[in-house]
Tab-separated table of C-alpha atoms in Angstrom:
chain	number	residue	atom	x	y	z
A	18	MET	CA	142.058	121.369	127.238
A	19	THR	CA	139.153	122.477	126.774
A	20	ARG	CA	136.367	120.392	125.818
A	21	HIS	CA	133.401	121.393	124.075
A	22	PHE	CA	129.934	119.337	122.264
A	23	LEU	CA	128.597	121.614	118.975
A	24	THR	CA	127.871	118.071	117.492
A	25	ASP	CA	127.743	114.509	117.805
A	26	LEU	CA	130.770	113.360	116.664
A	27	ASP	CA	132.259	115.354	118.968
A	28	LEU	CA	132.054	112.168	121.211
A	29	SER	CA	133.687	109.498	121.199
A	30	PRO	CA	131.934	105.923	120.828
A	31	ALA	CA	133.367	105.165	124.438
A	32	GLU	CA	132.938	108.666	125.952
A	33	GLN	CA	128.764	109.011	124.309
A	34	ALA	CA	128.339	105.498	126.263
A	35	GLU	CA	129.906	107.184	129.198
A	36	VAL	CA	127.400	110.476	129.269
A	37	LEU	CA	124.174	108.540	128.910
A	38	ASP	CA	125.313	105.932	131.916
A	39	LEU	CA	125.791	109.348	133.664
A	40	ALA	CA	122.463	110.128	132.549
A	41	ALA	CA	120.874	107.493	133.653
A	42	ALA	CA	121.868	108.032	136.923
A	43	MET	CA	120.870	111.794	137.141
A	44	LYS	CA	117.715	110.382	136.622
A	45	ALA	CA	117.412	108.018	139.359
A	46	ASP	CA	118.879	110.552	141.475
A	47	ARG	CA	117.780	113.642	140.446
A	48	TYR	CA	119.449	116.128	142.864
A	49	GLY	CA	122.523	114.401	144.181
A	50	TYR	CA	124.913	116.065	142.004
A	51	ARG	CA	126.120	119.607	142.842
A	52	THR	CA	128.262	120.469	139.471
A	53	TYR	CA	127.023	124.031	139.346
A	54	ALA	CA	126.964	124.902	143.172
A	55	GLY	CA	129.299	127.221	144.836
A	56	PRO	CA	132.479	126.764	147.946
A	57	ALA	CA	130.085	124.429	150.617
A	58	GLY	CA	129.154	127.447	152.842
A	59	ALA	CA	128.574	129.398	150.903
A	60	GLY	CA	124.789	129.111	149.925
A	61	THR	CA	123.011	128.953	147.072
A	62	ALA	CA	124.084	132.642	146.178
A	63	ALA	CA	127.155	130.748	145.482
A	64	SER	CA	126.312	129.482	142.617
A	65	LYS	CA	127.805	129.088	139.678
A	66	THR	CA	126.925	130.565	136.614
A	67	VAL	CA	125.827	129.438	133.065
A	68	ALA	CA	124.457	131.690	130.126
A	69	VAL	CA	121.882	129.499	127.759
A	70	ILE	CA	121.882	131.759	124.844
A	71	PHE	CA	118.052	132.069	122.494
A	72	ASP	CA	118.377	133.151	119.137
A	73	LYS	CA	115.806	131.254	118.409
A	74	THR	CA	112.624	130.048	120.636
A	75	SER	CA	112.003	127.738	122.763
A	76	THR	CA	109.954	125.877	124.749
A	77	ARG	CA	111.541	122.456	126.003
A	78	THR	CA	114.695	123.793	125.620
A	79	ARG	CA	114.585	126.214	127.425
A	80	VAL	CA	113.210	124.520	130.011
A	81	SER	CA	115.465	121.396	130.155
A	82	PHE	CA	118.633	123.700	130.389
A	83	ALA	CA	117.306	125.660	133.342
A	84	ALA	CA	115.657	123.053	135.369
A	85	GLY	CA	118.518	120.854	134.957
A	86	ILE	CA	121.392	123.695	135.889
A	87	ALA	CA	118.983	124.233	139.081
A	88	ASP	CA	118.944	120.528	139.860
A	89	LEU	CA	122.630	121.245	139.237
A	90	GLY	CA	122.960	123.861	142.089
A	91	GLY	CA	123.781	126.097	139.360
A	92	ASN	CA	121.914	129.532	138.001
A	93	PRO	CA	120.806	129.724	134.312
A	94	LEU	CA	120.702	133.381	132.664
A	95	ILE	CA	118.441	132.964	130.441
A	96	ILE	CA	119.722	135.750	127.660
A	97	ASN	CA	116.042	135.718	125.073
A	98	PRO	CA	116.221	136.582	121.245
A	99	GLY	CA	117.193	139.986	120.815
A	100	GLU	CA	118.212	140.716	124.032
A	101	SER	CA	122.101	140.126	123.543
A	102	GLN	CA	124.323	142.088	121.102
A	103	ILE	CA	126.107	138.937	120.004
A	104	GLY	CA	127.008	138.729	115.968
A	105	HIS	CA	125.959	141.793	115.053
A	106	LYS	CA	127.230	145.153	117.298
A	107	GLU	CA	129.901	142.983	118.970
A	108	SER	CA	131.180	139.531	117.272
A	109	VAL	CA	130.501	136.129	118.823
A	110	ALA	CA	134.693	135.924	119.301
A	111	ASP	CA	134.443	139.665	121.672
A	112	THR	CA	131.476	137.794	123.165
A	113	ALA	CA	133.414	134.342	124.103
A	114	ARG	CA	136.496	136.421	125.535
A	115	VAL	CA	133.892	138.136	128.522
A	116	LEU	CA	131.308	135.516	128.608
A	117	GLU	CA	134.287	133.022	129.669
A	118	ARG	CA	134.952	135.391	132.409
A	119	MET	CA	131.592	135.246	134.330
A	120	VAL	CA	129.950	132.067	133.605
A	121	HIS	CA	130.557	128.340	133.677
A	122	THR	CA	128.741	126.986	130.630
A	123	ILE	CA	127.785	128.493	127.358
A	124	VAL	CA	124.947	127.149	125.621
A	125	TRP	CA	123.292	128.854	122.609
A	126	ARG	CA	120.013	127.911	120.826
A	127	THR	CA	120.833	129.791	116.975
A	128	TYR	CA	121.653	129.794	113.197
A	129	ALA	CA	124.810	129.027	112.272
A	130	GLN	CA	126.565	126.498	113.114
A	131	ALA	CA	129.924	128.401	112.025
A	132	GLY	CA	128.939	130.622	115.852
A	133	LEU	CA	129.105	128.117	117.680
A	134	GLU	CA	132.247	127.029	116.777
A	135	GLU	CA	134.245	130.198	116.473
A	136	MET	CA	132.159	130.811	120.111
A	137	ALA	CA	134.626	127.870	121.176
A	138	ARG	CA	137.442	128.318	119.782
A	139	TYR	CA	138.055	131.437	121.976
A	140	SER	CA	135.820	130.464	124.690
A	141	ALA	CA	137.847	128.360	128.373
A	142	VAL	CA	134.399	127.414	129.557
A	143	PRO	CA	132.312	124.695	127.584
A	144	VAL	CA	130.269	125.782	124.776
A	145	ILE	CA	127.395	123.265	124.183
A	146	ASN	CA	124.668	123.127	120.753
A	147	ALA	CA	121.018	123.210	122.167
A	148	LEU	CA	120.197	123.501	118.114
A	149	SER	CA	121.348	125.085	115.212
A	150	ASP	CA	120.667	124.867	111.718
A	151	ASP	CA	123.326	121.857	111.225
A	152	TYR	CA	122.643	119.743	114.380
A	153	HIS	CA	121.109	119.312	117.087
A	154	PRO	CA	123.057	117.240	119.616
A	155	CYS	CA	121.853	117.561	123.030
A	156	GLN	CA	118.336	116.241	121.219
A	157	LEU	CA	119.820	112.984	120.665
A	158	LEU	CA	121.860	112.145	123.273
A	159	ALA	CA	117.619	112.042	124.956
A	160	ASP	CA	116.351	110.121	122.425
A	161	LEU	CA	119.304	107.613	122.762
A	162	LEU	CA	118.962	107.444	126.063
A	163	THR	CA	115.571	106.585	125.101
A	164	VAL	CA	116.140	104.104	123.284
A	165	ARG	CA	118.523	102.156	126.350
A	166	GLU	CA	115.618	102.475	128.810
A	167	HIS	CA	112.563	101.510	126.888
A	168	HIS	CA	115.274	98.714	124.576
A	169	GLY	CA	117.943	97.864	126.610
A	170	ARG	CA	120.839	99.149	124.583
A	171	THR	CA	121.755	100.960	121.044
A	172	ALA	CA	123.952	98.602	118.884
A	173	GLY	CA	122.255	96.586	116.897
A	174	LEU	CA	118.913	97.756	116.038
A	175	THR	CA	118.032	99.522	113.403
A	176	LEU	CA	116.886	103.539	113.561
A	177	ALA	CA	114.191	104.899	111.032
A	178	TYR	CA	113.901	108.436	110.864
A	179	LEU	CA	111.123	110.068	107.970
A	180	GLY	CA	110.706	113.608	106.302
A	181	ASP	CA	113.323	115.859	105.833
A	182	ALA	CA	115.989	113.689	105.691
A	183	ALA	CA	117.971	117.448	105.106
A	184	ASN	CA	117.579	119.361	108.477
A	185	ASN	CA	119.006	118.834	111.785
A	186	MET	CA	117.512	115.924	112.901
A	187	ALA	CA	118.541	114.221	110.566
A	188	ASN	CA	122.332	114.106	110.541
A	189	SER	CA	122.385	114.336	113.755
A	190	TYR	CA	120.513	110.851	114.143
A	191	LEU	CA	122.680	109.620	111.478
A	192	LEU	CA	125.669	110.750	113.553
A	193	ALA	CA	124.520	109.589	117.019
A	194	GLY	CA	123.210	106.303	116.041
A	195	VAL	CA	126.067	105.058	114.653
A	196	THR	CA	128.242	106.215	117.516
A	197	ALA	CA	125.745	104.538	119.166
A	198	GLY	CA	126.173	101.026	117.208
A	199	MET	CA	122.745	101.646	115.141
A	200	HIS	CA	121.794	101.260	112.266
A	201	MET	CA	120.995	104.240	110.575
A	202	ARG	CA	118.266	104.483	108.198
A	203	VAL	CA	117.241	108.072	106.236
A	204	ALA	CA	114.413	108.030	104.208
A	205	GLY	CA	113.258	111.487	102.124
A	206	PRO	CA	112.559	112.703	98.905
A	207	ASP	CA	114.889	114.110	96.260
A	208	GLY	CA	116.109	117.049	97.262
A	209	TYR	CA	115.883	116.776	100.829
A	210	LEU	CA	118.129	113.436	101.826
A	211	PRO	CA	121.699	114.195	103.981
A	212	GLY	CA	124.158	116.544	102.857
A	213	GLU	CA	127.051	113.853	101.350
A	214	ALA	CA	130.128	114.912	103.931
A	215	VAL	CA	127.731	114.058	107.127
A	216	VAL	CA	126.527	110.518	104.834
A	217	ALA	CA	130.250	110.449	104.616
A	218	ALA	CA	131.159	111.104	108.583
A	219	ALA	CA	128.564	108.649	109.192
A	220	ARG	CA	129.718	105.590	107.655
A	221	GLU	CA	133.486	106.420	108.999
A	222	ARG	CA	132.351	105.827	112.346
A	223	ALA	CA	129.858	103.263	111.267
A	224	GLN	CA	133.132	101.077	111.074
A	225	ALA	CA	134.825	101.009	114.189
A	226	THR	CA	130.548	100.795	116.078
A	227	GLY	CA	129.385	97.905	113.778
A	228	GLY	CA	126.589	100.351	112.075
A	229	SER	CA	124.913	100.556	109.620
A	230	VAL	CA	123.978	104.064	107.126
A	231	LEU	CA	121.026	104.030	104.158
A	232	VAL	CA	119.957	106.680	102.742
A	233	THR	CA	117.342	106.136	100.523
A	234	THR	CA	114.044	107.519	99.123
A	235	SER	CA	112.064	104.351	100.017
A	236	ALA	CA	109.667	104.785	103.005
A	237	ALA	CA	109.079	101.887	102.519
A	238	GLU	CA	112.990	100.441	102.766
A	239	ALA	CA	113.439	102.308	105.623
A	240	LEU	CA	110.170	101.444	108.051
A	241	ASP	CA	111.020	97.369	107.284
A	242	GLY	CA	111.857	95.224	109.952
A	243	ALA	CA	113.086	98.937	111.975
A	244	ASP	CA	113.204	98.682	116.097
A	245	VAL	CA	112.759	102.100	116.612
A	246	LEU	CA	110.438	105.381	114.226
A	247	ALA	CA	111.527	108.093	113.878
A	248	THR	CA	110.267	112.283	112.025
A	249	ASP	CA	110.114	115.596	112.970
A	250	THR	CA	108.093	118.506	111.723
A	251	TRP	CA	108.167	119.029	108.507
A	252	VAL	CA	107.836	122.974	108.467
A	253	SER	CA	110.689	124.227	110.966
A	254	MET	CA	111.382	128.041	111.716
A	255	GLY	CA	110.770	129.838	108.898
A	256	GLN	CA	108.542	127.809	106.381
A	257	GLU	CA	105.942	128.288	107.337
A	258	ASP	CA	104.571	129.847	104.884
A	259	GLU	CA	105.977	126.924	102.879
A	260	LYS	CA	103.722	124.691	104.563
A	261	ALA	CA	101.812	123.824	102.475
A	262	ASP	CA	103.976	122.338	99.572
A	263	ARG	CA	106.843	120.675	102.122
A	264	ALA	CA	103.565	118.429	103.302
A	265	ASP	CA	102.492	117.586	99.675
A	266	VAL	CA	106.074	116.855	99.357
A	267	PHE	CA	106.387	114.451	102.561
A	268	ARG	CA	103.484	112.750	102.332
A	269	PRO	CA	104.785	109.640	101.592
A	270	TYR	CA	107.036	109.613	103.978
A	271	ALA	CA	103.964	109.908	107.336
A	272	ILE	CA	104.187	107.995	110.564
A	273	ASP	CA	100.694	106.535	110.782
A	274	GLU	CA	99.619	103.359	111.399
A	275	ALA	CA	100.172	101.944	108.446
A	276	ALA	CA	104.035	103.032	108.960
A	277	LEU	CA	104.240	101.487	112.336
A	278	ALA	CA	102.490	97.903	111.111
A	279	THR	CA	105.565	97.394	109.422
A	280	ALA	CA	108.167	98.057	111.791
A	281	ALA	CA	109.584	95.057	113.912
A	282	PRO	CA	107.585	94.643	117.174
A	283	GLY	CA	107.361	95.988	120.052
A	284	ALA	CA	109.267	99.190	117.546
A	285	ILE	CA	108.819	102.034	118.955
A	286	VAL	CA	108.250	105.604	117.947
A	287	LEU	CA	110.364	109.150	118.333
A	288	HIS	CA	109.503	113.065	117.861
A	289	CYS	CA	111.583	115.748	118.947
A	290	LEU	CA	108.869	117.797	119.398
A	291	PRO	CA	106.803	120.082	118.570
A	292	ALA	CA	104.599	117.610	116.057
A	293	TYR	CA	101.825	118.138	114.117
A	294	ARG	CA	99.440	115.790	114.312
A	295	GLY	CA	97.860	114.836	110.543
A	296	TYR	CA	101.246	115.815	109.452
A	297	GLU	CA	104.742	113.896	110.491
A	298	ILE	CA	102.897	111.940	112.869
A	299	SER	CA	99.634	110.523	113.677
A	300	ALA	CA	97.531	111.659	116.485
A	301	GLY	CA	97.049	107.331	116.530
A	302	VAL	CA	100.425	106.954	116.762
A	303	ILE	CA	102.396	109.406	119.115
A	304	ASP	CA	99.655	109.209	121.099
A	305	GLY	CA	99.663	105.018	120.762
A	306	PRO	CA	100.611	102.257	122.581
A	307	GLN	CA	104.276	102.788	120.882
A	308	SER	CA	105.032	106.377	121.475
A	309	VAL	CA	107.455	106.830	123.401
A	310	VAL	CA	107.459	110.759	122.777
A	311	TRP	CA	106.622	111.404	126.392
A	312	ASP	CA	109.580	109.481	127.675
A	313	GLU	CA	111.901	111.601	125.334
A	314	ALA	CA	111.194	114.864	126.049
A	315	GLU	CA	111.692	113.598	130.104
A	316	ASN	CA	114.958	112.680	128.732
A	317	ARG	CA	116.009	116.025	127.579
A	318	LEU	CA	116.552	116.852	131.759
A	319	HIS	CA	118.379	114.511	132.520
A	320	ALA	CA	120.870	113.578	128.983
A	321	GLN	CA	121.982	117.658	129.356
A	322	LYS	CA	122.311	117.507	132.620
A	323	ALA	CA	125.170	114.377	131.726
A	324	ILE	CA	126.710	116.430	129.058
A	325	MET	CA	126.820	119.569	131.421
A	326	HIS	CA	128.266	117.909	134.130
A	327	TRP	CA	130.281	115.242	132.243
A	328	LEU	CA	132.414	118.134	130.118
A	329	MET	CA	132.842	120.747	132.874
A	330	VAL	CA	134.817	117.115	134.267
A	331	GLN	CA	136.808	116.483	131.274
A	332	SER	CA	137.608	120.323	130.788
A	333	GLY	CA	139.493	120.684	134.293
A	334	LEU	CA	136.834	123.064	136.047
A	335	LEU	CA	135.262	119.610	138.037
A	336	GLU	CA	136.612	116.988	140.489
A	337	ALA	CA	134.997	114.530	138.228
A	338	THR	CA	133.154	112.796	142.198
A	339	SER	CA	130.196	111.425	143.335
A	340	PRO	CA	126.904	112.035	144.357
A	341	ALA	CA	128.228	112.910	147.971
A	342	ALA	CA	127.294	110.238	150.251
A	343	PRO	CA	124.585	110.567	153.170
A	344	ALA	CA	126.559	111.229	156.658
A	345	ALA	CA	126.893	108.200	158.263
A	346	PRO	CA	124.480	108.061	160.908
A	347	ALA	CA	125.999	108.882	164.286
A	348	SER	CA	127.341	106.079	166.173
A	349	ARG	CA	125.623	105.516	170.064
A	350	ALA	CA	129.584	106.612	171.892
A	351	ASP	CA	128.463	110.053	169.377
A	352	GLU	CA	124.844	110.402	171.354
A	353	VAL	CA	126.074	110.578	174.879
A	354	GLY	CA	129.186	112.341	173.671
A	355	ALA	CA	131.946	109.556	174.620
């Protein structure tokens, strides 16, 4: 059965841990995994292709997927906004039927989650959500990898997310965080809190992992003693005209020095970028010693390589093998032709 990664709940707790372990191994051996390499002896021209489709502009997502696919021996086929006919001249279902015959994985950064679900329904190759209006699961794999690196674990830690708690990042933090056994606190103003269905799904998953969920309008309640602080821009694509109004609404949820002081000693700070210093996060925090934002950004590369490789294996499109071991040195007898 083909496996896809459309929401954070598409991985069980054990599977999420497996992917994070793989990401760490890939980070330690960047070029050791050849997921999309062609047949042995066929040369680089025979590398497998991954379609990376963008309905929204991107920096980190584009670079990390393109570089990661190349690291894995593959060919990233970048399709920029306006360059395809998906959803207007050609249905998503028909697009999936065509792409599955030409590429080995489909990565899509889009708007509607329903489009991703339709693509996956009709595709025999893995489909990966590189961001939708509802979820950003690849970002959360990178974030959890970063938490592991700096705290040594995820289970039992408390993560506080502040700001627009109704957006895709808040949804993914809730779902991925509890899957990792974390205590998730999400704080935002009235009218900007996560939907009931997402909260209910997070609480259900938390029952199996020992995590927990707190949704609140109190920034102080969320911040108190937290091990990890996270935020996101207050102004997403298409909301530029609302910047001043949104800044007024979200100002009490900024992560600044005063907010950081109420967290646990040694707390780390995450931001998925792009960041607007002086708005959702202060310059002193994002550029300070407790910020791990640049590690987080780099970890997009390693986490996405891991999920691509894992999905290929789980879908039966790649044998589950470790990186090829280096050839054993020739023996003395071999050297003399014995």
